[in-house]
CSV table of C-alpha atoms and ligand atoms in Angstrom, one decimal:
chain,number,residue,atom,x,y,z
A,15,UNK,CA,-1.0,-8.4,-4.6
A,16,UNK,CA,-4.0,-10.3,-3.2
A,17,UNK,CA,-5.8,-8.7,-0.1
A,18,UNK,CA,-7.5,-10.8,1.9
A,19,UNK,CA,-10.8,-9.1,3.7
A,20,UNK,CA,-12.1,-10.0,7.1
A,21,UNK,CA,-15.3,-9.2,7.6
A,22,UNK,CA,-15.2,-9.3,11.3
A,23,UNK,CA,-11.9,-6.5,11.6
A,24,UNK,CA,-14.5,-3.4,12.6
A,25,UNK,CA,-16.4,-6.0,14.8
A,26,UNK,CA,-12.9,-6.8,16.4
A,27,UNK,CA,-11.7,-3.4,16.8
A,28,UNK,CA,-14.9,-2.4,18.6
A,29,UNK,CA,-14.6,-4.9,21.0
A,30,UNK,CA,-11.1,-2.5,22.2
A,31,UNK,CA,-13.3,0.5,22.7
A,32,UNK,CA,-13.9,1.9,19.4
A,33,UNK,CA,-17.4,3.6,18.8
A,34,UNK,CA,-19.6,2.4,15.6
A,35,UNK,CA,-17.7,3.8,12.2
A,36,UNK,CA,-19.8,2.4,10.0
A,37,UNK,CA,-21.7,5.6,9.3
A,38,UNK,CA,-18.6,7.5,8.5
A,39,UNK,CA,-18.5,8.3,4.4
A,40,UNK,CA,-15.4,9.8,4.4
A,41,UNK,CA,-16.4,13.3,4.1
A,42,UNK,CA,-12.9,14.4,5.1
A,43,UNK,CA,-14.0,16.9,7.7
A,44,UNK,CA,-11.0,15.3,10.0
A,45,UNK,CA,-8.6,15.2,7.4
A,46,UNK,CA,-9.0,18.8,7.1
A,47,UNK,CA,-9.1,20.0,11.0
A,48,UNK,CA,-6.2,17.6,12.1
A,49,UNK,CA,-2.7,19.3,12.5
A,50,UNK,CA,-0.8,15.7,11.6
A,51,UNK,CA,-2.7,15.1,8.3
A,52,UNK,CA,-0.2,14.5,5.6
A,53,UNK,CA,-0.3,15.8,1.7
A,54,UNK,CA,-1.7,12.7,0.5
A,55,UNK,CA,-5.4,13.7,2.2
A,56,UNK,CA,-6.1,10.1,3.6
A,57,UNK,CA,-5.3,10.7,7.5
A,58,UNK,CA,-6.8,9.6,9.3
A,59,UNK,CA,-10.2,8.3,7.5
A,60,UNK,CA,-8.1,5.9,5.3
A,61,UNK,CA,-7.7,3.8,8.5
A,62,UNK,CA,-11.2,4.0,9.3
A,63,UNK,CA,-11.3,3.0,5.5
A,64,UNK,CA,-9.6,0.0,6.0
A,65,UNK,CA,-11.7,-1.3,9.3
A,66,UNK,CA,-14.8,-0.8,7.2
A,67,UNK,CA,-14.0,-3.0,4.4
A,68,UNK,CA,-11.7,-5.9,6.7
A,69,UNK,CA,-8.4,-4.7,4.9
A,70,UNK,CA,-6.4,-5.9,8.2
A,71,UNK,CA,-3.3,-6.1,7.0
A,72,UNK,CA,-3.3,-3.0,5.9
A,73,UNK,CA,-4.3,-1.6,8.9
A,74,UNK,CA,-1.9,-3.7,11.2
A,75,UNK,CA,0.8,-2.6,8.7
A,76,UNK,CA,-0.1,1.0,8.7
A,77,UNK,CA,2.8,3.4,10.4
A,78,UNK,CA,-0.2,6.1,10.4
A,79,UNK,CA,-2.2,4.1,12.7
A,80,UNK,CA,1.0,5.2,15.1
A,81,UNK,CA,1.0,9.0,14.7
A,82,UNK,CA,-2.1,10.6,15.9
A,83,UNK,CA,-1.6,12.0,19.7
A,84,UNK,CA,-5.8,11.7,19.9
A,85,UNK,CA,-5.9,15.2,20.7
A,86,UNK,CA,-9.6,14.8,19.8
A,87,UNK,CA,-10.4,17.8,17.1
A,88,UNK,CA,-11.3,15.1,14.5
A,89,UNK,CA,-13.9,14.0,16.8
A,90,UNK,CA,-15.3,16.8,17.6
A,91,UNK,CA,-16.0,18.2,13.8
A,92,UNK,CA,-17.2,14.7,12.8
A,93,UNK,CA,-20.4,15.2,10.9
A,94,UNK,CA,-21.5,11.5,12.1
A,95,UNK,CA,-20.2,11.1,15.2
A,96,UNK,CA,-17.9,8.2,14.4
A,97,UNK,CA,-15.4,9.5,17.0
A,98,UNK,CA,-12.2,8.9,14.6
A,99,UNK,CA,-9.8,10.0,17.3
A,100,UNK,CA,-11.5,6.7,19.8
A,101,UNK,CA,-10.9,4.8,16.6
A,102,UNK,CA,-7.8,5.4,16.2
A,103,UNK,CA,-6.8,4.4,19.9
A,104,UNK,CA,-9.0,1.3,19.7
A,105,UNK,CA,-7.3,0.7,16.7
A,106,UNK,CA,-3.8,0.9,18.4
A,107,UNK,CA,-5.3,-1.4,21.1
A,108,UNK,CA,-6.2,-3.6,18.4
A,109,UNK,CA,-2.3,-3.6,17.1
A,110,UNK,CA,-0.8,-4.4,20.4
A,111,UNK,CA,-2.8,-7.1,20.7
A,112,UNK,CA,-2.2,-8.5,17.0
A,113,UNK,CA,1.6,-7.7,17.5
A,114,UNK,CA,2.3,-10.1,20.6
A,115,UNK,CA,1.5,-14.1,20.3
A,116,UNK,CA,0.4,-14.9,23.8
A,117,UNK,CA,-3.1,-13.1,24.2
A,118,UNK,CA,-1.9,-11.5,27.1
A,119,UNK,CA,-2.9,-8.2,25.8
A,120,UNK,CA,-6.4,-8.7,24.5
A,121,UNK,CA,-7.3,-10.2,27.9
A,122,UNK,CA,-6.2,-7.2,29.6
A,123,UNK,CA,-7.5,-4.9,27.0
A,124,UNK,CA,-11.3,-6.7,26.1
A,125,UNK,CA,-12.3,-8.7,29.2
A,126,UNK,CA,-12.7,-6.0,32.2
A,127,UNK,CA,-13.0,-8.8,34.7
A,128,UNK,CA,-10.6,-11.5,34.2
A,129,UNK,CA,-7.6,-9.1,33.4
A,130,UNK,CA,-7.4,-7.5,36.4
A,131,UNK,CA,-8.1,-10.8,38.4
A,132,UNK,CA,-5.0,-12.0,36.2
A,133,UNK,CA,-3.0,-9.2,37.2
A,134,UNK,CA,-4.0,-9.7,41.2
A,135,UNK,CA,-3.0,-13.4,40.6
A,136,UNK,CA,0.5,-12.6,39.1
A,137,UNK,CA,1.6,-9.9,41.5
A,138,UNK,CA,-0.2,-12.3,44.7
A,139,UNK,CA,2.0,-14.9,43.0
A,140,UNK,CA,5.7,-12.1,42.9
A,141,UNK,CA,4.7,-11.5,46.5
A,142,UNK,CA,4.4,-15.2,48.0
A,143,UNK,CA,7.4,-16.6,45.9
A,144,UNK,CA,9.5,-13.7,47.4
A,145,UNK,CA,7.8,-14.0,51.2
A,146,UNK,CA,9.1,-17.7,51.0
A,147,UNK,CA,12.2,-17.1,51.0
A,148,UNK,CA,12.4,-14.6,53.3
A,149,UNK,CA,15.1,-13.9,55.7
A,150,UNK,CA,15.0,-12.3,59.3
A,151,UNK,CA,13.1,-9.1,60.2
A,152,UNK,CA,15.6,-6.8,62.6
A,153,UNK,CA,13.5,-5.4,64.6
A,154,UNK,CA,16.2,-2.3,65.2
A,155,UNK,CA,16.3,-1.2,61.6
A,156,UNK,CA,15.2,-1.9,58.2
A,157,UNK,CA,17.9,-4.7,56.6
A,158,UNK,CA,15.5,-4.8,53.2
A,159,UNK,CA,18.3,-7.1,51.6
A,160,UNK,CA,18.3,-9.5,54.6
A,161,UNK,CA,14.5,-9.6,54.3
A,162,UNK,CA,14.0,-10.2,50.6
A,163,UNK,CA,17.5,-11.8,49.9
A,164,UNK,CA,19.3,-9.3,47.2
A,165,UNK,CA,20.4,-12.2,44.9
A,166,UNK,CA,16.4,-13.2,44.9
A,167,UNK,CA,15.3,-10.1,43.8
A,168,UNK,CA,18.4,-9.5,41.0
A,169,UNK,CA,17.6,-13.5,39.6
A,170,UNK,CA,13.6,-13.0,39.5
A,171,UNK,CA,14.4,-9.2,38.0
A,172,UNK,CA,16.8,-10.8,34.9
A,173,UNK,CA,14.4,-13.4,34.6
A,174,UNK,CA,11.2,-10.8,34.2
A,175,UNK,CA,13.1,-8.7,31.8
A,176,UNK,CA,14.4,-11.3,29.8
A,177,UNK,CA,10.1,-12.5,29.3
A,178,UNK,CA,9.8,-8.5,29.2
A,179,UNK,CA,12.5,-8.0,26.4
A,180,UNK,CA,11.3,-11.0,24.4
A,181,UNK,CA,8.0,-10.6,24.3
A,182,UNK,CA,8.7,-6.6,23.2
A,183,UNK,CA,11.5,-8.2,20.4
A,184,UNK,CA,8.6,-10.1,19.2
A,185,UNK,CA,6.1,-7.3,18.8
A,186,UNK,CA,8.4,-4.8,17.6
A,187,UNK,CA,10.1,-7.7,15.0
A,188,UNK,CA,6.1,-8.4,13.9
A,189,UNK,CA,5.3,-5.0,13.4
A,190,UNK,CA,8.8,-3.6,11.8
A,191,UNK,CA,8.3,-6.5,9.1
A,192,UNK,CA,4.6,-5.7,8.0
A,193,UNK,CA,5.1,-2.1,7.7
A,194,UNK,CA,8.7,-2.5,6.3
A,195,UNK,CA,6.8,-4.8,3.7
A,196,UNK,CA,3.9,-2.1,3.1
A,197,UNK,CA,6.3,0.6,3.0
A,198,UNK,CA,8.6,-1.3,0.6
A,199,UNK,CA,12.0,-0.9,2.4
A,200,UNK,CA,14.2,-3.9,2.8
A,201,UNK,CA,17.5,-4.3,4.3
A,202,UNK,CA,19.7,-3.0,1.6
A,203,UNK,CA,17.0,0.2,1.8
A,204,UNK,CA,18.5,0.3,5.0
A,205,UNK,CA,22.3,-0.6,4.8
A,206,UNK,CA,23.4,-1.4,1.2
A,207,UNK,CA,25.3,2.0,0.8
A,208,UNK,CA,27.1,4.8,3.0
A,209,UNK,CA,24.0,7.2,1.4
A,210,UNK,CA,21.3,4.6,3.3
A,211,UNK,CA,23.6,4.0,6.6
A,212,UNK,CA,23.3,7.8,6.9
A,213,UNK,CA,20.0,7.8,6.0
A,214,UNK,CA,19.1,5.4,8.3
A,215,UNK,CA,21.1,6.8,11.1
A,216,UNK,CA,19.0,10.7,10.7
A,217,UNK,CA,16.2,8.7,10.2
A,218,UNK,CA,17.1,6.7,14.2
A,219,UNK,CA,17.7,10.0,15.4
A,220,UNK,CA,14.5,11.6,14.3
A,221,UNK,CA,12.4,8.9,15.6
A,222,UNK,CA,14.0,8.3,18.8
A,223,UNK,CA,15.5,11.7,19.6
A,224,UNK,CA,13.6,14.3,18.2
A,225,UNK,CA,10.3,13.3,18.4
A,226,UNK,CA,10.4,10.2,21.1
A,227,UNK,CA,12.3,12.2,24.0
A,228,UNK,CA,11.5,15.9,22.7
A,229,UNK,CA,8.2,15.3,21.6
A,230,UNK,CA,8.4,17.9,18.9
A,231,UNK,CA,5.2,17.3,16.8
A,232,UNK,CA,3.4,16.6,19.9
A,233,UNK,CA,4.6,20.0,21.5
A,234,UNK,CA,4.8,22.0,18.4
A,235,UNK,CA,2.0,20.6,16.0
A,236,UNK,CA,-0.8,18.3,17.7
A,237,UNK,CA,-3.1,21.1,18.9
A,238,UNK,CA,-4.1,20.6,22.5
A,239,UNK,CA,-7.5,20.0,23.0
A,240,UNK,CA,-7.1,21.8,26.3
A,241,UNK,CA,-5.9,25.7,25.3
A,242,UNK,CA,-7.3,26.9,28.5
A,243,UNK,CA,-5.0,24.9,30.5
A,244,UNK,CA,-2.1,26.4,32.3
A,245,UNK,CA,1.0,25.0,31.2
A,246,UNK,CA,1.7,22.2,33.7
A,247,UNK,CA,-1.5,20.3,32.9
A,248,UNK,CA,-0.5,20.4,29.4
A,249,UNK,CA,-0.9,16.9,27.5
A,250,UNK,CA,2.3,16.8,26.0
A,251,UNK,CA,4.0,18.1,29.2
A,252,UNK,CA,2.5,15.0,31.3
A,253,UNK,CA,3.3,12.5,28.6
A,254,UNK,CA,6.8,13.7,28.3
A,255,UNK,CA,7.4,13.6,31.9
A,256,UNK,CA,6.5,10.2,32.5
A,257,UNK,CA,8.1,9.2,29.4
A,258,UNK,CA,11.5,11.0,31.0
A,259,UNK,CA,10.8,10.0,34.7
A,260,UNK,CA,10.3,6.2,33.3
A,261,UNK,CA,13.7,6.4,31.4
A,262,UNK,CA,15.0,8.4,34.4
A,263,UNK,CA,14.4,5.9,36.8
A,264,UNK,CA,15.9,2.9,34.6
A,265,UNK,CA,19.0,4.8,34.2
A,266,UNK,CA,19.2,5.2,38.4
A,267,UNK,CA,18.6,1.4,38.5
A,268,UNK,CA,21.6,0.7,36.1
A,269,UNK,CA,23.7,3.4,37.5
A,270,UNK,CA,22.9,2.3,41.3
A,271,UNK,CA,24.0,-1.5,40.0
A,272,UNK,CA,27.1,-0.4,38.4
A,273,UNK,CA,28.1,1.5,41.4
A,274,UNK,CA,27.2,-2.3,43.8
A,275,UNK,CA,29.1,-4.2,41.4
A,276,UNK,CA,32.3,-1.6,41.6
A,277,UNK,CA,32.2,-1.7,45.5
A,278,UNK,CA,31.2,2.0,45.9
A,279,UNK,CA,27.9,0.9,47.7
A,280,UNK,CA,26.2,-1.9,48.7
A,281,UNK,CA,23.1,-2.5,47.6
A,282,UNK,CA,20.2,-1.0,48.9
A,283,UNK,CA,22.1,1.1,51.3
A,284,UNK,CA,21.3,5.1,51.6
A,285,UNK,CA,23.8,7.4,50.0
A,286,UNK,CA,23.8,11.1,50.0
A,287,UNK,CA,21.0,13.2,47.7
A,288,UNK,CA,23.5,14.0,45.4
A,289,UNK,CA,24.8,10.6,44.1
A,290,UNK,CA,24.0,10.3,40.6
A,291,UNK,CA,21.8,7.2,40.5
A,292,UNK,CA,19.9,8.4,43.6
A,293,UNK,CA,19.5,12.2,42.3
A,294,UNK,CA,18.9,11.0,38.7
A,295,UNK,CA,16.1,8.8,40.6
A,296,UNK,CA,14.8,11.0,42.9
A,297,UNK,CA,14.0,13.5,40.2
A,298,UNK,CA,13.1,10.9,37.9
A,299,UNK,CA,10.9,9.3,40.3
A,300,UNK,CA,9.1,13.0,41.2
A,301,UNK,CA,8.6,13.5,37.4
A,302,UNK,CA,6.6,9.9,36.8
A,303,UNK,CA,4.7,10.4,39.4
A,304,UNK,CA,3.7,14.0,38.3
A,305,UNK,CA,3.1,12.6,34.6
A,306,UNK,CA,1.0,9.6,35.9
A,307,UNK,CA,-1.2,11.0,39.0
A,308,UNK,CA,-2.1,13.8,36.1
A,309,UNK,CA,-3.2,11.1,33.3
A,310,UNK,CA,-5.1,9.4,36.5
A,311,UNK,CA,-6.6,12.5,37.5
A,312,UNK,CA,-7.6,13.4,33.9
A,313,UNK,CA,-9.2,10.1,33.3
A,314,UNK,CA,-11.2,10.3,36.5
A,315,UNK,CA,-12.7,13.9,35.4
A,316,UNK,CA,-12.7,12.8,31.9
A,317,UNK,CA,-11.4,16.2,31.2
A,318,UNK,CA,-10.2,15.9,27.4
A,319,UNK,CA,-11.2,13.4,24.2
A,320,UNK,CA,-8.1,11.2,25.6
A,321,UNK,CA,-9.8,10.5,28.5
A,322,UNK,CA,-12.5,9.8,27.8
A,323,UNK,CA,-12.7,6.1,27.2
A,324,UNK,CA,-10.6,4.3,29.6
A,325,UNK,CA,-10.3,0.4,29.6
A,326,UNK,CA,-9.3,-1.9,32.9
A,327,UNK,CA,-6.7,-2.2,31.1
A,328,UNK,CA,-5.3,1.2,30.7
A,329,UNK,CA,-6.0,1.7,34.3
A,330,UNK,CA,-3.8,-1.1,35.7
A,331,UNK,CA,-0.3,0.0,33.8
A,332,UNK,CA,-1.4,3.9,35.4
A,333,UNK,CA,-2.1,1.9,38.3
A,334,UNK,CA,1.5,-0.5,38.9
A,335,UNK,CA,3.3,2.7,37.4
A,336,UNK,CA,2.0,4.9,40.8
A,337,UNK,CA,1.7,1.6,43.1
A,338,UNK,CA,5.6,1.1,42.2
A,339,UNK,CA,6.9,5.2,42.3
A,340,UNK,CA,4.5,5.5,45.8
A,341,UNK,CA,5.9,2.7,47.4
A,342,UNK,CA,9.8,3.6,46.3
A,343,UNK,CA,9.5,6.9,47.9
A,344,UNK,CA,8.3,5.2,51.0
A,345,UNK,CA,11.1,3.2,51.2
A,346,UNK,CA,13.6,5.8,50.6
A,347,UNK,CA,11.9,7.8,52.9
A,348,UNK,CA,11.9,5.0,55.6
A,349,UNK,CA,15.5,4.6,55.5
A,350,UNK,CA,16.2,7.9,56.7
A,351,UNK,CA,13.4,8.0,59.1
A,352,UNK,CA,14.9,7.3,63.0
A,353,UNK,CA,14.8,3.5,63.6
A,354,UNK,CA,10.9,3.5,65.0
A,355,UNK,CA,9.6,-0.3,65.7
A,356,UNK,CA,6.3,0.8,63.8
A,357,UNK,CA,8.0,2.3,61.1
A,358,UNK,CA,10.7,-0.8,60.5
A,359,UNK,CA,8.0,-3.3,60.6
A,360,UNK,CA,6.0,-1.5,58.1
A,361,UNK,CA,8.9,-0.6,56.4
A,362,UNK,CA,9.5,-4.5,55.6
A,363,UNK,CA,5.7,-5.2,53.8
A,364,UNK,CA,5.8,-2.3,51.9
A,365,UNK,CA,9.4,-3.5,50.9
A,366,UNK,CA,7.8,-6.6,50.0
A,367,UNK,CA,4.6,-4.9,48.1
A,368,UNK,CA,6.8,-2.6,46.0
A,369,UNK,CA,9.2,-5.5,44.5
A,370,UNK,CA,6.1,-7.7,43.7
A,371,UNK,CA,4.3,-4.7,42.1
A,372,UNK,CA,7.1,-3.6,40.6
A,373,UNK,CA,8.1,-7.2,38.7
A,374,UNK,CA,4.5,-7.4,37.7
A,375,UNK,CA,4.7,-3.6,35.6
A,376,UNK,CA,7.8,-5.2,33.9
A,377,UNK,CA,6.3,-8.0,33.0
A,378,UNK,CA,3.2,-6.6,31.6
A,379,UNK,CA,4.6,-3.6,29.7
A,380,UNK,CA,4.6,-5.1,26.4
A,381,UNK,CA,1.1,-6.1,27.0
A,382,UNK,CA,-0.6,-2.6,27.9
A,383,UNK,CA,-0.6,0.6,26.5
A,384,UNK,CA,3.1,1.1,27.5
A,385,UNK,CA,3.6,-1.1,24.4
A,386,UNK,CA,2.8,2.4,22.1
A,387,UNK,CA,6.6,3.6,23.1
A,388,UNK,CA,7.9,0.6,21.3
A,389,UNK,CA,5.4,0.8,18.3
A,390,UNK,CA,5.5,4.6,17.7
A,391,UNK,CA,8.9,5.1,17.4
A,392,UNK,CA,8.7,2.4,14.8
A,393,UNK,CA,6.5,4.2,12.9
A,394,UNK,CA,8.2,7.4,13.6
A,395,UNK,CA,11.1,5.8,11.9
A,396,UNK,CA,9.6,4.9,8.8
A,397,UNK,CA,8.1,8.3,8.2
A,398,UNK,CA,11.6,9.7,9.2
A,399,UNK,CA,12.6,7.0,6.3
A,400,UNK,CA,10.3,8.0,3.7
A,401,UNK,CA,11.4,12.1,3.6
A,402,UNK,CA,10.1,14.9,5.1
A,403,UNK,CA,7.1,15.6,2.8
A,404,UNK,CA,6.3,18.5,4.3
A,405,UNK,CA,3.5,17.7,7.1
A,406,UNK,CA,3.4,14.0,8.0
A,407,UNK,CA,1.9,12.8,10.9
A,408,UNK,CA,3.9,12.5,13.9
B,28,LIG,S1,-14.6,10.0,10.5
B,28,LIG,FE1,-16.2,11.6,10.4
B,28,LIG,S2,-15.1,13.5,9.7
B,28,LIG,FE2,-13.7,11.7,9.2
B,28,LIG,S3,-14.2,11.1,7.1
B,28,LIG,FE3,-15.5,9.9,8.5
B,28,LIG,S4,-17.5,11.0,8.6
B,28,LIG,FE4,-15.9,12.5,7.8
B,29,LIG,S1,-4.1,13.7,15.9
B,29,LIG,FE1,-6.0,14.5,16.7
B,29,LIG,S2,-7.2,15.3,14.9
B,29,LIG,FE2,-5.5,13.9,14.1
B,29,LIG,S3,-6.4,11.9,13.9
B,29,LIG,FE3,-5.5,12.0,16.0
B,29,LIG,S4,-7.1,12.7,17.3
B,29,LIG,FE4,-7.8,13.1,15.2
């Protein structure tokens, strides 16, 4: 097999935050100190490896590059200070941006001014499409449908997730294929026998079960580089609950349609607390927002190698994600709030703020580091597919 070297791949994966690993000789001092490192020896300087010498392919076909939590110990024993944990997130940057045709993602990763002014313009341009066709303000309560017509919102929602959907089809599609191809597993791998289809099927659960929603390597084996913490500001714990509160909330949104379409509710209308879709989405709700004021809070005090490098970027999904869970519990707290001029006419902008914000984080979750919950389960999935030797990176 030929491999093609481009000499600008380190150059490239620089420019998404990486630090200079050009002096790193691959002693193996992080192989060693890293809880995920595998039997074979190579994780995770073999990645490193590859940006040195322009193996790209390799790299953006590399399920490892998936697996590391950047809990930071590698960086810290680095004899040359080549940061390998910030490589390996810039590295992941790097992916998400090679995975998706449109460029979207490098823009918001690599230039710190023009992304956010892009993602200003798009959620100006949500707002002012929706404000347009805007119905009546009643002055006595707050008739949010009447406002923001209901079929508006459902049409412009379908349409978003449709972009949403394709554009993450595309990514994972591009990324399944090259490491599928590296990895040397093809479709009858997969399918050809009852053996593989139950192969395959432990191989879905592990990835998307086990590790995806319990986060079992991350709780169990990625050793916190935070063991002074108290429990509730543990990594794992804030990544899992915004993982769950994301998930959470999508199930309230399917649930709450299911129950307008069946003539339980109409839209938009208050039930009681204990409804499922508005208990699954209070809870779920209480949870992302826990999870994502935490990793906003970290990154401010920069409290652990994670947060230590933050792009514009990373800092607009954290921001839509609390923009969109504030202003939902406004609203749900408005509707139950007596029927105060004040509070009805603010009631109506934040309305308005909270469905442009929150097509704008659909839109652009493919294209930010929300795009590493399609990708590592992926990975998780091949290693899943390839056996359990023992120790493999999670
Ligand atoms: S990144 Fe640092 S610790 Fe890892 S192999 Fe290179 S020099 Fe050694
Ligand atoms: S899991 Fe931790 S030690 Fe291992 S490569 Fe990632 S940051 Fe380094």
């Amino acid at each position: 097999m030929t491999t093609i070297i481009d000499t600008e791949l380190l150059a490239d994966v620089q420019r998404f935050g990486a630090g200079d690993v050009s002096a790193c000789f691959s002693c193996g001092t992080c192989t060693a100190i890293c809880p995920l490192s595998d039997n074979d020896g190579t994780f995770p300087r073999r990645i490193i490896r590859y940006a040195q010498v322009g193996m790209k392919d390799e790299l953006l076909s590399s399920k490892e590059l998936w697996t590391c939590y950047h809990c930071g110990l590698c960086s810290d024993s680095c004899p040359t200070e080549a940061d390998p944990g910030e490589f390996m997130a810039a590295a992941r940057r790097y992916a998400i941006a090679s995975y998706e045709p449109t460029g979207l993602a490098k823009t918001l990763y690599t230039r710190p001014v023009v992304g956010p002014l892009i993602a200003v313009a798009v959620a100006a341009f949500f707002a002012i499409f929706m404000f347009a066709a805007r119905g009546p303000q009643d002055p006595a309560s707050l008739a949010l449908f009447e406002f923001i017509p209901e079929n508006l919102i459902h049409l412009t929602g379908i349409a978003v997730m449709g972009v949403m959907a394709l554009s993450g089809i595309i990514g994972i599609v591009t990324m399944s294929r090259r490491v599928a191809k590296h990895e040397n597993v093809s479709l009858p791998t997969l399918f050809g026998s009852r053996a593989a289809l139950t192969r395959t099927g432990s191989a879905l659960w592990s990835a998307l079960g086990v590790e995806s929603l319990g986060q079992r390597r991350y709780r169990e084996d990625c050793k916190d580089d935070q063991p002074a913490e108290p429990w509730y500001r543990r990594r794992w714990l804030i990544h899992a609950l915004s993982i769950w509160g994301f998930l959470g909330l999508l199930a309230a949104t399917i649930l709450d349609w299911g129950l307008a379409l069946t003539g339980v509710k109409a839209t938009g209308t208050p039930i009681p607390l204990w409804y499922p879709s508005r208990l699954i989405g209070t809870l779920a709700g209480l949870s992302l927002m826990y999870g994502v004021s935490m990793f906003m809070a970290n990154r401010v005090r920069k409290v652990n190698r994670a947060s230590m490098v933050s792009t514009a970027s990373d800092w607009l999904l954290l921001v839509l994600l609390w923009i969109t869970g504030a202003t939902g519990f406004l609203i749900e707290v408005a509707l139950y709030l007596p029927d105060a001029p004040a509070v009805v006419r603010l009631g109506y902008w934040v309305f308005l703020f909270h469905v442009a914000v929150a097509m704008e984080l659909m839109l652009f979750l493919p294209f930010t580091k929300f795009a590493h919950a399609m990708y590592r389960p992926v990975a998780l999935f091949f290693y899943a597919l390839a056996g359990d030797k023992s120790k493999q990176p999670a």
